[in-house]
Amino acid sequence: MEQDRLPCAGPGQKVMDREAFERVWRRVMPEDRPDCPFTLYSEETLEEEVLTPPAPARAAAAGEVCAPPARMAPVSPAVCAPAAMLPAAPARRMEAAAAEMPAAENDVPCLGCASAVHGEMLQAFIADEVADWRLYQGLSRRAPGNAGRTLRAMGEDERRHAKRLSTAYFLISGVQFWPDRQPTAPAGTWMGVLRARFAAEQRGEAAYRAAAAQTVDPCLRELFLELAGDEAEHTWLLRGILEQM
């Protein structure tokens, strides 16, 4: 093993080592004796080892690069992976996991995600109902007697409409929508404002009936038809107020 770490011998280096060893040996044993079990070396060995350069010397004489003897690569012992590194076995079969998954929201026929196409229309309806609620609140403070109580009740109906529409919007989208619209003072005379509301309630009824005809959601259709009926009733209440003035 130590020779593997020594540099390659140059030409003639082994011959000089042999000669030095022979001189030392001959000082101790001038001649080989038959009773001595040790001899320096035979003539055949001398001719083979001394006169013939070793393989590293021949390679160096030929100009070749001397490489150390090849060693066997160390064999790494087998290492077992820790239990935490091993892939964990599934806790349950894929079929069982799929069976536990909730049904897609698009499969819900009543106020499901498929009705999200009506989101913009629902927002407009909610905003209109909130505006009508606040408008009727303001009108009820100006109207005397029974007219004020009727307008106040109509305002509560509009607020209830907005709450029902907002609930439907939340069930469809998962988002709560409630506009923060400030009330605007009605322009015109008292009777002129009631006349404008009489026409607006009729337009609201028509809009709800058109929306009910467009949707395939049974809950939305029922809601729109109920609100259309309330708007028609408001039309007759406004007409009654004008008839009593």
PDB file of C-alpha atoms in Angstrom:
ATOM      1  CA  MET A   1       0.000   0.000   0.000  1.00  0.00           C
ATOM      2  CA  GLU A   2       2.873   2.399   0.695  1.00  0.00           C
ATOM      3  CA  GLN A   3       4.310   1.940  -2.791  1.00  0.00           C
ATOM      4  CA  ASP A   4       1.048   3.190  -4.246  1.00  0.00           C
ATOM      5  CA  ARG A   5       1.733   6.574  -2.721  1.00  0.00           C
ATOM      6  CA  LEU A   6       5.364   6.834  -3.903  1.00  0.00           C
ATOM      7  CA  PRO A   7       6.243   8.568  -7.183  1.00  0.00           C
ATOM      8  CA  CYS A   8       7.146   6.464 -10.145  1.00  0.00           C
ATOM      9  CA  ALA A   9      10.781   5.314 -10.250  1.00  0.00           C
ATOM     10  CA  GLY A  10      12.932   6.836 -12.892  1.00  0.00           C
ATOM     11  CA  PRO A  11      15.285   4.892 -15.152  1.00  0.00           C
ATOM     12  CA  GLY A  12      18.070   3.168 -13.224  1.00  0.00           C
ATOM     13  CA  GLN A  13      16.694   3.908  -9.761  1.00  0.00           C
ATOM     14  CA  LYS A  14      16.103   0.209  -8.944  1.00  0.00           C
ATOM     15  CA  VAL A  15      19.630  -0.688 -10.181  1.00  0.00           C
ATOM     16  CA  MET A  16      21.203   1.803  -7.770  1.00  0.00           C
ATOM     17  CA  ASP A  17      19.102   0.422  -4.911  1.00  0.00           C
ATOM     18  CA  ARG A  18      20.265  -3.084  -5.699  1.00  0.00           C
ATOM     19  CA  GLU A  19      23.892  -2.004  -5.845  1.00  0.00           C
ATOM     20  CA  ALA A  20      23.697  -0.255  -2.486  1.00  0.00           C
ATOM     21  CA  PHE A  21      22.050  -3.262  -0.930  1.00  0.00           C
ATOM     22  CA  GLU A  22      24.687  -5.575  -2.432  1.00  0.00           C
ATOM     23  CA  ARG A  23      27.554  -3.506  -0.993  1.00  0.00           C
ATOM     24  CA  VAL A  24      26.019  -3.576   2.460  1.00  0.00           C
ATOM     25  CA  TRP A  25      25.262  -7.283   2.217  1.00  0.00           C
ATOM     26  CA  ARG A  26      28.749  -8.168   1.026  1.00  0.00           C
ATOM     27  CA  ARG A  27      30.275  -6.406   3.991  1.00  0.00           C
ATOM     28  CA  VAL A  28      28.326  -8.746   6.260  1.00  0.00           C
ATOM     29  CA  MET A  29      28.470 -11.838   4.044  1.00  0.00           C
ATOM     30  CA  PRO A  30      31.396 -11.646   1.637  1.00  0.00           C
ATOM     31  CA  GLU A  31      30.467 -14.992   0.076  1.00  0.00           C
ATOM     32  CA  ASP A  32      27.339 -17.082  -0.045  1.00  0.00           C
ATOM     33  CA  ARG A  33      27.707 -20.084   2.229  1.00  0.00           C
ATOM     34  CA  PRO A  34      25.777 -23.321   1.905  1.00  0.00           C
ATOM     35  CA  ASP A  35      24.955 -23.315   5.628  1.00  0.00           C
ATOM     36  CA  CYS A  36      23.310 -19.869   5.348  1.00  0.00           C
ATOM     37  CA  PRO A  37      19.662 -19.977   4.283  1.00  0.00           C
ATOM     38  CA  PHE A  38      19.851 -16.421   2.879  1.00  0.00           C
ATOM     39  CA  THR A  39      21.364 -15.526  -0.464  1.00  0.00           C
ATOM     40  CA  LEU A  40      21.618 -12.209  -2.173  1.00  0.00           C
ATOM     41  CA  TYR A  41      19.853 -13.178  -5.432  1.00  0.00           C
ATOM     42  CA  SER A  42      20.397 -15.623  -8.227  1.00  0.00           C
ATOM     43  CA  GLU A  43      21.800 -14.821 -11.631  1.00  0.00           C
ATOM     44  CA  GLU A  44      18.375 -15.294 -13.178  1.00  0.00           C
ATOM     45  CA  THR A  45      16.862 -12.785 -10.780  1.00  0.00           C
ATOM     46  CA  LEU A  46      19.656 -10.342 -11.422  1.00  0.00           C
ATOM     47  CA  GLU A  47      19.128 -10.578 -15.160  1.00  0.00           C
ATOM     48  CA  GLU A  48      15.348 -10.220 -14.885  1.00  0.00           C
ATOM     49  CA  GLU A  49      15.046  -7.547 -12.192  1.00  0.00           C
ATOM     50  CA  VAL A  50      18.230  -5.511 -12.476  1.00  0.00           C
ATOM     51  CA  LEU A  51      18.955  -5.455 -16.149  1.00  0.00           C
ATOM     52  CA  THR A  52      15.297  -5.157 -17.183  1.00  0.00           C
ATOM     53  CA  PRO A  53      13.744  -1.841 -16.085  1.00  0.00           C
ATOM     54  CA  PRO A  54      10.416  -2.114 -14.310  1.00  0.00           C
ATOM     55  CA  ALA A  55       7.157  -1.149 -15.994  1.00  0.00           C
ATOM     56  CA  PRO A  56       7.052   2.398 -14.523  1.00  0.00           C
ATOM     57  CA  ALA A  57      10.621   2.965 -15.714  1.00  0.00           C
ATOM     58  CA  ARG A  58       9.800   1.757 -19.211  1.00  0.00           C
ATOM     59  CA  ALA A  59       6.770   4.032 -19.322  1.00  0.00           C
ATOM     60  CA  ALA A  60       8.800   7.026 -18.189  1.00  0.00           C
ATOM     61  CA  ALA A  61      11.523   6.249 -20.741  1.00  0.00           C
ATOM     62  CA  ALA A  62       8.868   6.149 -23.478  1.00  0.00           C
ATOM     63  CA  GLY A  63       7.517   9.572 -22.416  1.00  0.00           C
ATOM     64  CA  GLU A  64       4.253   8.209 -21.081  1.00  0.00           C
ATOM     65  CA  VAL A  65       2.524   9.628 -18.035  1.00  0.00           C
ATOM     66  CA  CYS A  66       2.885   7.384 -15.061  1.00  0.00           C
ATOM     67  CA  ALA A  67      -0.400   6.769 -13.251  1.00  0.00           C
ATOM     68  CA  PRO A  68      -0.716   5.152  -9.847  1.00  0.00           C
ATOM     69  CA  PRO A  69      -2.046   1.630  -9.734  1.00  0.00           C
ATOM     70  CA  ALA A  70      -5.766   1.458 -10.057  1.00  0.00           C
ATOM     71  CA  ARG A  71      -7.633   1.004  -6.848  1.00  0.00           C
ATOM     72  CA  MET A  72     -10.977  -0.587  -6.308  1.00  0.00           C
ATOM     73  CA  ALA A  73     -13.724   1.863  -5.541  1.00  0.00           C
ATOM     74  CA  PRO A  74     -14.916   1.561  -1.976  1.00  0.00           C
ATOM     75  CA  VAL A  75     -18.215  -0.186  -1.666  1.00  0.00           C
ATOM     76  CA  SER A  76     -20.768   1.911   0.169  1.00  0.00           C
ATOM     77  CA  PRO A  77     -22.846  -0.026   2.630  1.00  0.00           C
ATOM     78  CA  ALA A  78     -26.565  -0.156   1.965  1.00  0.00           C
ATOM     79  CA  VAL A  79     -28.437   2.514   3.896  1.00  0.00           C
ATOM     80  CA  CYS A  80     -32.105   2.073   4.740  1.00  0.00           C
ATOM     81  CA  ALA A  81     -34.248   5.165   4.288  1.00  0.00           C
ATOM     82  CA  PRO A  82     -35.905   6.373   7.464  1.00  0.00           C
ATOM     83  CA  ALA A  83     -39.547   5.601   7.799  1.00  0.00           C
ATOM     84  CA  ALA A  84     -40.403   9.292   7.514  1.00  0.00           C
ATOM     85  CA  MET A  85     -38.729   9.464   4.079  1.00  0.00           C
ATOM     86  CA  LEU A  86     -40.768   6.634   2.622  1.00  0.00           C
ATOM     87  CA  PRO A  87     -43.934   7.505   0.694  1.00  0.00           C
ATOM     88  CA  ALA A  88     -46.942   7.263   2.919  1.00  0.00           C
ATOM     89  CA  ALA A  89     -49.650   4.829   2.022  1.00  0.00           C
ATOM     90  CA  PRO A  90     -53.003   6.407   1.103  1.00  0.00           C
ATOM     91  CA  ALA A  91     -55.378   6.611   4.004  1.00  0.00           C
ATOM     92  CA  ARG A  92     -58.350   5.600   1.864  1.00  0.00           C
ATOM     93  CA  ARG A  93     -59.073   4.561  -1.681  1.00  0.00           C
ATOM     94  CA  MET A  94     -59.633   7.188  -4.313  1.00  0.00           C
ATOM     95  CA  GLU A  95     -63.200   6.042  -4.834  1.00  0.00           C
ATOM     96  CA  ALA A  96     -64.035   6.643  -1.205  1.00  0.00           C
ATOM     97  CA  ALA A  97     -62.432  10.105  -1.266  1.00  0.00           C
ATOM     98  CA  ALA A  98     -64.373  11.067  -4.388  1.00  0.00           C
ATOM     99  CA  ALA A  99     -67.604   9.916  -2.796  1.00  0.00           C
ATOM    100  CA  GLU A 100     -66.994  12.264   0.134  1.00  0.00           C
ATOM    101  CA  MET A 101     -66.523  15.338  -2.072  1.00  0.00           C
ATOM    102  CA  PRO A 102     -69.462  17.757  -2.094  1.00  0.00           C
ATOM    103  CA  ALA A 103     -71.530  18.087  -5.225  1.00  0.00           C
ATOM    104  CA  ALA A 104     -70.667  20.906  -7.594  1.00  0.00           C
ATOM    105  CA  GLU A 105     -72.509  24.117  -6.905  1.00  0.00           C
ATOM    106  CA  ASN A 106     -73.456  24.374 -10.560  1.00  0.00           C
ATOM    107  CA  ASP A 107     -75.734  21.362 -10.070  1.00  0.00           C
ATOM    108  CA  VAL A 108     -77.956  23.292  -7.626  1.00  0.00           C
ATOM    109  CA  PRO A 109     -81.098  24.313  -9.550  1.00  0.00           C
ATOM    110  CA  CYS A 110     -82.292  26.894  -7.016  1.00  0.00           C
ATOM    111  CA  LEU A 111     -80.064  29.948  -6.523  1.00  0.00           C
ATOM    112  CA  GLY A 112     -76.900  28.094  -7.529  1.00  0.00           C
ATOM    113  CA  CYS A 113     -73.803  29.289  -9.342  1.00  0.00           C
ATOM    114  CA  ALA A 114     -75.493  28.731 -12.700  1.00  0.00           C
ATOM    115  CA  SER A 115     -77.706  31.743 -11.912  1.00  0.00           C
ATOM    116  CA  ALA A 116     -74.664  34.025 -11.667  1.00  0.00           C
ATOM    117  CA  VAL A 117     -75.515  35.226 -15.178  1.00  0.00           C
ATOM    118  CA  HIS A 118     -78.217  37.339 -13.511  1.00  0.00           C
ATOM    119  CA  GLY A 119     -75.786  39.023 -11.112  1.00  0.00           C
ATOM    120  CA  GLU A 120     -75.729  42.419 -12.823  1.00  0.00           C
ATOM    121  CA  MET A 121     -79.511  42.460 -13.132  1.00  0.00           C
ATOM    122  CA  LEU A 122     -79.908  41.583  -9.447  1.00  0.00           C
ATOM    123  CA  GLN A 123     -77.597  44.409  -8.431  1.00  0.00           C
ATOM    124  CA  ALA A 124     -79.669  46.880 -10.456  1.00  0.00           C
ATOM    125  CA  PHE A 125     -82.886  45.609  -8.874  1.00  0.00           C
ATOM    126  CA  ILE A 126     -81.441  45.898  -5.362  1.00  0.00           C
ATOM    127  CA  ALA A 127     -80.193  49.427  -5.979  1.00  0.00           C
ATOM    128  CA  ASP A 128     -83.591  50.493  -7.338  1.00  0.00           C
ATOM    129  CA  GLU A 129     -85.466  49.010  -4.393  1.00  0.00           C
ATOM    130  CA  VAL A 130     -83.162  50.715  -1.866  1.00  0.00           C
ATOM    131  CA  ALA A 131     -83.626  54.047  -3.651  1.00  0.00           C
ATOM    132  CA  ASP A 132     -87.436  53.610  -3.690  1.00  0.00           C
ATOM    133  CA  TRP A 133     -87.458  52.733   0.035  1.00  0.00           C
ATOM    134  CA  ARG A 134     -85.633  55.926   0.968  1.00  0.00           C
ATOM    135  CA  LEU A 135     -87.746  58.003  -1.393  1.00  0.00           C
ATOM    136  CA  TYR A 136     -91.003  56.780   0.110  1.00  0.00           C
ATOM    137  CA  GLN A 137     -89.621  57.421   3.595  1.00  0.00           C
ATOM    138  CA  GLY A 138     -89.054  61.056   2.660  1.00  0.00           C
ATOM    139  CA  LEU A 139     -92.475  61.379   1.021  1.00  0.00           C
ATOM    140  CA  SER A 140     -94.247  59.898   4.042  1.00  0.00           C
ATOM    141  CA  ARG A 141     -93.012  62.782   6.203  1.00  0.00           C
ATOM    142  CA  ARG A 142     -94.594  65.308   3.860  1.00  0.00           C
ATOM    143  CA  ALA A 143     -97.921  63.591   3.310  1.00  0.00           C
ATOM    144  CA  PRO A 144    -100.726  64.200   5.770  1.00  0.00           C
ATOM    145  CA  GLY A 145    -102.950  61.590   7.430  1.00  0.00           C
ATOM    146  CA  ASN A 146    -103.576  58.283   5.689  1.00  0.00           C
ATOM    147  CA  ALA A 147    -101.419  59.188   2.690  1.00  0.00           C
ATOM    148  CA  GLY A 148     -98.327  59.367   4.927  1.00  0.00           C
ATOM    149  CA  ARG A 149     -99.040  55.978   6.500  1.00  0.00           C
ATOM    150  CA  THR A 150     -99.594  54.407   3.067  1.00  0.00           C
ATOM    151  CA  LEU A 151     -96.336  55.778   1.690  1.00  0.00           C
ATOM    152  CA  ARG A 152     -94.472  54.602   4.815  1.00  0.00           C
ATOM    153  CA  ALA A 153     -95.847  51.087   4.353  1.00  0.00           C
ATOM    154  CA  MET A 154     -94.862  51.155   0.666  1.00  0.00           C
ATOM    155  CA  GLY A 155     -91.350  52.151   1.704  1.00  0.00           C
ATOM    156  CA  GLU A 156     -91.150  49.137   4.030  1.00  0.00           C
ATOM    157  CA  ASP A 157     -92.240  46.918   1.138  1.00  0.00           C
ATOM    158  CA  GLU A 158     -89.415  48.276  -1.018  1.00  0.00           C
ATOM    159  CA  ARG A 159     -86.919  47.639   1.764  1.00  0.00           C
ATOM    160  CA  ARG A 160     -88.172  44.072   2.116  1.00  0.00           C
ATOM    161  CA  HIS A 161     -87.796  43.633  -1.659  1.00  0.00           C
ATOM    162  CA  ALA A 162     -84.193  44.777  -1.483  1.00  0.00           C
ATOM    163  CA  LYS A 163     -83.452  42.366   1.368  1.00  0.00           C
ATOM    164  CA  ARG A 164     -84.944  39.417  -0.482  1.00  0.00           C
ATOM    165  CA  LEU A 165     -83.030  40.231  -3.656  1.00  0.00           C
ATOM    166  CA  SER A 166     -79.805  40.718  -1.685  1.00  0.00           C
ATOM    167  CA  THR A 167     -80.270  37.325  -0.031  1.00  0.00           C
ATOM    168  CA  ALA A 168     -80.742  35.684  -3.427  1.00  0.00           C
ATOM    169  CA  TYR A 169     -77.605  37.417  -4.675  1.00  0.00           C
ATOM    170  CA  PHE A 170     -75.620  36.106  -1.707  1.00  0.00           C
ATOM    171  CA  LEU A 171     -76.853  32.535  -2.147  1.00  0.00           C
ATOM    172  CA  ILE A 172     -75.810  32.616  -5.797  1.00  0.00           C
ATOM    173  CA  SER A 173     -72.424  34.333  -5.494  1.00  0.00           C
ATOM    174  CA  GLY A 174     -71.412  34.093  -1.835  1.00  0.00           C
ATOM    175  CA  VAL A 175     -70.970  37.889  -1.782  1.00  0.00           C
ATOM    176  CA  GLN A 176     -73.121  40.284   0.192  1.00  0.00           C
ATOM    177  CA  PHE A 177     -74.322  43.251  -1.847  1.00  0.00           C
ATOM    178  CA  TRP A 178     -76.041  46.281  -0.369  1.00  0.00           C
ATOM    179  CA  PRO A 179     -75.661  49.673  -2.097  1.00  0.00           C
ATOM    180  CA  ASP A 180     -74.896  52.776  -0.110  1.00  0.00           C
ATOM    181  CA  ARG A 181     -76.964  55.172  -2.127  1.00  0.00           C
ATOM    182  CA  GLN A 182     -77.905  58.483  -0.562  1.00  0.00           C
ATOM    183  CA  PRO A 183     -81.555  59.534  -0.921  1.00  0.00           C
ATOM    184  CA  THR A 184     -82.314  62.279  -3.382  1.00  0.00           C
ATOM    185  CA  ALA A 185     -85.007  64.858  -2.844  1.00  0.00           C
ATOM    186  CA  PRO A 186     -87.878  64.419  -5.328  1.00  0.00           C
ATOM    187  CA  ALA A 187     -88.162  67.240  -7.822  1.00  0.00           C
ATOM    188  CA  GLY A 188     -91.454  68.823  -8.752  1.00  0.00           C
ATOM    189  CA  THR A 189     -94.770  69.318  -7.056  1.00  0.00           C
ATOM    190  CA  TRP A 190     -96.344  66.881  -4.633  1.00  0.00           C
ATOM    191  CA  MET A 191     -98.816  65.560  -7.159  1.00  0.00           C
ATOM    192  CA  GLY A 192     -96.165  65.518  -9.880  1.00  0.00           C
ATOM    193  CA  VAL A 193     -93.939  63.284  -7.720  1.00  0.00           C
ATOM    194  CA  LEU A 194     -96.791  60.839  -7.090  1.00  0.00           C
ATOM    195  CA  ARG A 195     -97.532  60.762 -10.815  1.00  0.00           C
ATOM    196  CA  ALA A 196     -93.872  59.919 -11.582  1.00  0.00           C
ATOM    197  CA  ARG A 197     -93.945  57.129  -8.971  1.00  0.00           C
ATOM    198  CA  PHE A 198     -97.140  55.757 -10.490  1.00  0.00           C
ATOM    199  CA  ALA A 199     -95.320  55.274 -13.815  1.00  0.00           C
ATOM    200  CA  ALA A 200     -92.133  53.964 -12.128  1.00  0.00           C
ATOM    201  CA  GLU A 201     -94.042  51.218 -10.262  1.00  0.00           C
ATOM    202  CA  GLN A 202     -95.535  50.022 -13.534  1.00  0.00           C
ATOM    203  CA  ARG A 203     -92.100  49.894 -15.161  1.00  0.00           C
ATOM    204  CA  GLY A 204     -90.820  47.952 -12.152  1.00  0.00           C
ATOM    205  CA  GLU A 205     -93.602  45.384 -12.507  1.00  0.00           C
ATOM    206  CA  ALA A 206     -92.811  44.937 -16.196  1.00  0.00           C
ATOM    207  CA  ALA A 207     -89.087  44.526 -15.479  1.00  0.00           C
ATOM    208  CA  TYR A 208     -89.698  41.798 -12.884  1.00  0.00           C
ATOM    209  CA  ARG A 209     -92.050  39.893 -15.188  1.00  0.00           C
ATOM    210  CA  ALA A 210     -89.505  40.073 -18.017  1.00  0.00           C
ATOM    211  CA  ALA A 211     -86.780  38.794 -15.707  1.00  0.00           C
ATOM    212  CA  ALA A 212     -88.980  35.921 -14.561  1.00  0.00           C
ATOM    213  CA  ALA A 213     -89.494  34.903 -18.187  1.00  0.00           C
ATOM    214  CA  GLN A 214     -85.760  34.930 -18.922  1.00  0.00           C
ATOM    215  CA  THR A 215     -84.432  32.857 -16.000  1.00  0.00           C
ATOM    216  CA  VAL A 216     -84.504  29.071 -15.662  1.00  0.00           C
ATOM    217  CA  ASP A 217     -83.923  29.270 -11.911  1.00  0.00           C
ATOM    218  CA  PRO A 218     -87.263  28.333 -10.283  1.00  0.00           C
ATOM    219  CA  CYS A 219     -86.523  30.299  -7.112  1.00  0.00           C
ATOM    220  CA  LEU A 220     -85.603  33.445  -8.978  1.00  0.00           C
ATOM    221  CA  ARG A 221     -88.660  33.137 -11.183  1.00  0.00           C
ATOM    222  CA  GLU A 222     -90.946  32.844  -8.164  1.00  0.00           C
ATOM    223  CA  LEU A 223     -89.238  35.777  -6.443  1.00  0.00           C
ATOM    224  CA  PHE A 224     -89.515  38.020  -9.499  1.00  0.00           C
ATOM    225  CA  LEU A 225     -93.195  37.232  -9.949  1.00  0.00           C
ATOM    226  CA  GLU A 226     -93.946  38.000  -6.288  1.00  0.00           C
ATOM    227  CA  LEU A 227     -92.140  41.335  -6.522  1.00  0.00           C
ATOM    228  CA  ALA A 228     -93.969  42.141  -9.738  1.00  0.00           C
ATOM    229  CA  GLY A 229     -97.252  41.605  -7.887  1.00  0.00           C
ATOM    230  CA  ASP A 230     -96.165  43.979  -5.117  1.00  0.00           C
ATOM    231  CA  GLU A 231     -95.219  46.641  -7.652  1.00  0.00           C
ATOM    232  CA  ALA A 232     -98.642  46.343  -9.264  1.00  0.00           C
ATOM    233  CA  GLU A 233    -100.267  46.816  -5.865  1.00  0.00           C
ATOM    234  CA  HIS A 234     -98.149  49.924  -5.262  1.00  0.00           C
ATOM    235  CA  THR A 235     -99.455  51.343  -8.509  1.00  0.00           C
ATOM    236  CA  TRP A 236    -103.021  51.106  -7.269  1.00  0.00           C
ATOM    237  CA  LEU A 237    -102.105  52.527  -3.862  1.00  0.00           C
ATOM    238  CA  LEU A 238    -100.571  55.607  -5.480  1.00  0.00           C
ATOM    239  CA  ARG A 239    -103.643  56.027  -7.638  1.00  0.00           C
ATOM    240  CA  GLY A 240    -105.783  55.852  -4.515  1.00  0.00           C
ATOM    241  CA  ILE A 241    -103.739  58.564  -2.786  1.00  0.00           C
ATOM    242  CA  LEU A 242    -104.190  60.871  -5.808  1.00  0.00           C
ATOM    243  CA  GLU A 243    -107.915  60.172  -5.911  1.00  0.00           C
ATOM    244  CA  GLN A 244    -108.298  61.300  -2.282  1.00  0.00           C
ATOM    245  CA  MET A 245    -106.544  64.624  -2.783  1.00  0.00           C
TER     246      MET A 245
END
